[in-house]
Every structure is written in structure tokens, then in C-alpha cells.
Amino acid sequence: MEQTFIMIKPDGVQRGLVGEIIGRFEKKGFSLKGLKLVSVDRPFAEKHYADLSAKPFFSGLVDYIISGPVVAMVWEGKGVVTTGRKIIGATNPAESAPGTIRGDFAIDIGRNVIHGSDSVTSATKEIALWFPEGIVSWQSSAHSWIYE
Ligand SMILES: Nc1ncnc2c1ncn2[C@@H]1O[C@H](COP(=O)(O)OP(=O)(O)OP(=O)(O)O)[C@@H](O)[C@H]1O
């Protein structure tokens, strides 16, 4: 089934939002397949955000991501990439709808709490980058109560 890479950024960890964010994905019915608290170094953060290297905010973005530990996760479920982005909300919290994670918990674009893969292709790349050791293979006993 489809998988996505979700990262709670350093502000989300520092602000104690880890449980709240995991709860939103869990309650939706998605399955947690990988989870770790990690501090990444500059070369790793630059690799994760390589597509944005020409942007004027790139070095500030890398400084932000390496400023403290992040929670790296893999979530699985039908349509999880697109639905995950909807749960997260628009990139700029000023435009994120209330009820989304960024709409509820963030104000500035450079402190927007969470990252989610923007396509299945990016998800595959990001999961390989963040979880070279692999992820956990299991199926929730609630599966048949979530999927018809
Ligand atoms: N104009 C900006 N100023 C400062 N930071 C920005 C700006 N635009 C984007 N960012 C930061 O770079 C991240 C990556 O930007 P991108 O355009 O890929 O948005 P996104 O896909 O919604 O975010 P993410 O990749 O973190 O899920 C944003 O989440 C935000 O933290």
C-alpha cells in the first residue's frame, strides 16, 4: 500500500506537538511503519531539501532543520501522500485551513512544524534517504475495520 515520509520539524518537537501529530495520523486510520527521533547534520538536511537549493531561503531552511531533533516517520494507507498533505495544511500557515496541523499550530512559513512528501515518487526517495535500515512490516488488526 502507499507510503509517505512525514517529519516533525525541530519546532514541533520543542513545542511538545509530537503526540498530537502522531495522534492525528493514527486516528485517521493510517498505519505507522517507521519512527525515530534523530538530529541530522547539514549535508543530510541539504540532501533532503536538494530540490530547493536555489531558493533564497535554502540556508535558513537548513539551519532550521538542523537546529534540534526531528521525528522521522513512515505512514502507510490508501492515498496517504495526498491525504497526509491535507492533514498537514498549506505550506504557509497563514493560508493553512483551521483543522490542519499547520492551521492549528503554526504562524510563520519558516516554522511550519511538519514536512510531508509531495508525491509518491518523493516519498519513495525520502523513505530511502531517512530509513536506509528499512521499516517495520506489520498489519494493524484494525485493518478490516478501516478498509472495506
Ligand atoms: N518563502 C519561504 N521562506 C522561508 N521558508 C520557506 C519558504 N518557502 C518554503 N519554506 C520552507 O521550506 C519548506 C519546503 O518548502 P516547499 O516549497 O517544499 O513546501 P512544502 O512541500 O509544503 O513543505 P515541506 O517540504 O516541508 O513539506 C517549507 O515547509 C518551509 O519550511
mmCIF file with all atom_site columns, N, CA, C and O in Angstrom, residues 2 29 39 41 68 77 91 101 127 131 133:
data_model
loop_
_atom_site.group_PDB
_atom_site.id
_atom_site.type_symbol
_atom_site.label_atom_id
_atom_site.label_alt_id
_atom_site.label_comp_id
_atom_site.label_asym_id
_atom_site.label_entity_id
_atom_site.label_seq_id
_atom_site.pdbx_PDB_ins_code
_atom_site.Cartn_x
_atom_site.Cartn_y
_atom_site.Cartn_z
_atom_site.occupancy
_atom_site.B_iso_or_equiv
_atom_site.pdbx_formal_charge
_atom_site.auth_seq_id
_atom_site.auth_comp_id
_atom_site.auth_asym_id
_atom_site.auth_atom_id
_atom_site.pdbx_PDB_model_num
ATOM 1  N N  . GLU A 1 2   ? 0.267  2.388  -0.340 1.00 0.00 ? 2   GLU A N  1
ATOM 2  C CA . GLU A 1 2   ? 1.027  3.657  -0.464 1.00 0.00 ? 2   GLU A CA 1
ATOM 3  C C  . GLU A 1 2   ? 1.652  4.075  0.881  1.00 0.00 ? 2   GLU A C  1
ATOM 4  O O  . GLU A 1 2   ? 1.046  3.905  1.929  1.00 0.00 ? 2   GLU A O  1
ATOM 5  N N  . GLY A 1 29  ? -6.619 6.593  10.655 1.00 0.00 ? 29  GLY A N  1
ATOM 6  C CA . GLY A 1 29  ? -6.619 5.190  10.249 1.00 0.00 ? 29  GLY A CA 1
ATOM 7  C C  . GLY A 1 29  ? -5.347 4.760  9.543  1.00 0.00 ? 29  GLY A C  1
ATOM 8  O O  . GLY A 1 29  ? -5.233 3.606  9.121  1.00 0.00 ? 29  GLY A O  1
ATOM 9  N N  . SER A 1 39  ? 18.773 13.720 15.134 1.00 0.00 ? 39  SER A N  1
ATOM 10 C CA . SER A 1 39  ? 19.346 15.025 14.807 1.00 0.00 ? 39  SER A CA 1
ATOM 11 C C  . SER A 1 39  ? 20.125 14.829 13.522 1.00 0.00 ? 39  SER A C  1
ATOM 12 O O  . SER A 1 39  ? 20.971 13.936 13.458 1.00 0.00 ? 39  SER A O  1
ATOM 13 N N  . ASP A 1 41  ? 22.631 16.218 10.325 1.00 0.00 ? 41  ASP A N  1
ATOM 14 C CA . ASP A 1 41  ? 23.679 17.210 10.089 1.00 0.00 ? 41  ASP A CA 1
ATOM 15 C C  . ASP A 1 41  ? 23.386 17.996 8.802  1.00 0.00 ? 41  ASP A C  1
ATOM 16 O O  . ASP A 1 41  ? 22.451 17.678 8.055  1.00 0.00 ? 41  ASP A O  1
ATOM 17 N N  . GLY A 1 68  ? 17.627 21.189 15.942 1.00 0.00 ? 68  GLY A N  1
ATOM 18 C CA . GLY A 1 68  ? 17.236 20.312 17.049 1.00 0.00 ? 68  GLY A CA 1
ATOM 19 C C  . GLY A 1 68  ? 16.757 19.000 16.476 1.00 0.00 ? 68  GLY A C  1
ATOM 20 O O  . GLY A 1 68  ? 16.668 18.847 15.252 1.00 0.00 ? 68  GLY A O  1
ATOM 21 N N  . GLY A 1 77  ? -1.055 3.914  4.007  1.00 0.00 ? 77  GLY A N  1
ATOM 22 C CA . GLY A 1 77  ? -2.511 3.814  3.863  1.00 0.00 ? 77  GLY A CA 1
ATOM 23 C C  . GLY A 1 77  ? -2.932 4.239  2.478  1.00 0.00 ? 77  GLY A C  1
ATOM 24 O O  . GLY A 1 77  ? -2.138 4.827  1.727  1.00 0.00 ? 77  GLY A O  1
ATOM 25 N N  . THR A 1 91  ? 1.600  25.089 2.864  1.00 0.00 ? 91  THR A N  1
ATOM 26 C CA . THR A 1 91  ? 2.979  25.367 3.299  1.00 0.00 ? 91  THR A CA 1
ATOM 27 C C  . THR A 1 91  ? 3.063  26.596 4.204  1.00 0.00 ? 91  THR A C  1
ATOM 28 O O  . THR A 1 91  ? 3.737  26.581 5.236  1.00 0.00 ? 91  THR A O  1
ATOM 29 N N  . ILE A 1 101 ? -2.810 20.660 10.625 1.00 0.00 ? 101 ILE A N  1
ATOM 30 C CA . ILE A 1 101 ? -1.754 20.785 11.646 1.00 0.00 ? 101 ILE A CA 1
ATOM 31 C C  . ILE A 1 101 ? -1.141 22.188 11.598 1.00 0.00 ? 101 ILE A C  1
ATOM 32 O O  . ILE A 1 101 ? -1.018 22.852 12.630 1.00 0.00 ? 101 ILE A O  1
ATOM 33 N N  . ILE A 1 127 ? 11.904 8.132  1.916  1.00 0.00 ? 127 ILE A N  1
ATOM 34 C CA . ILE A 1 127 ? 11.927 6.970  2.819  1.00 0.00 ? 127 ILE A CA 1
ATOM 35 C C  . ILE A 1 127 ? 13.285 6.263  2.701  1.00 0.00 ? 127 ILE A C  1
ATOM 36 O O  . ILE A 1 127 ? 13.891 5.877  3.706  1.00 0.00 ? 127 ILE A O  1
ATOM 37 N N  . PHE A 1 131 ? 15.359 6.213  6.023  1.00 0.00 ? 131 PHE A N  1
ATOM 38 C CA . PHE A 1 131 ? 15.289 4.880  6.638  1.00 0.00 ? 131 PHE A CA 1
ATOM 39 C C  . PHE A 1 131 ? 16.088 3.868  5.817  1.00 0.00 ? 131 PHE A C  1
ATOM 40 O O  . PHE A 1 131 ? 15.526 2.870  5.343  1.00 0.00 ? 131 PHE A O  1
ATOM 41 N N  . GLU A 1 133 ? 17.921 1.689  6.846  1.00 0.00 ? 133 GLU A N  1
ATOM 42 C CA . GLU A 1 133 ? 17.866 0.401  7.562  1.00 0.00 ? 133 GLU A CA 1
ATOM 43 C C  . GLU A 1 133 ? 16.571 -0.361 7.284  1.00 0.00 ? 133 GLU A C  1
ATOM 44 O O  . GLU A 1 133 ? 16.405 -1.507 7.693  1.00 0.00 ? 133 GLU A O  1
#
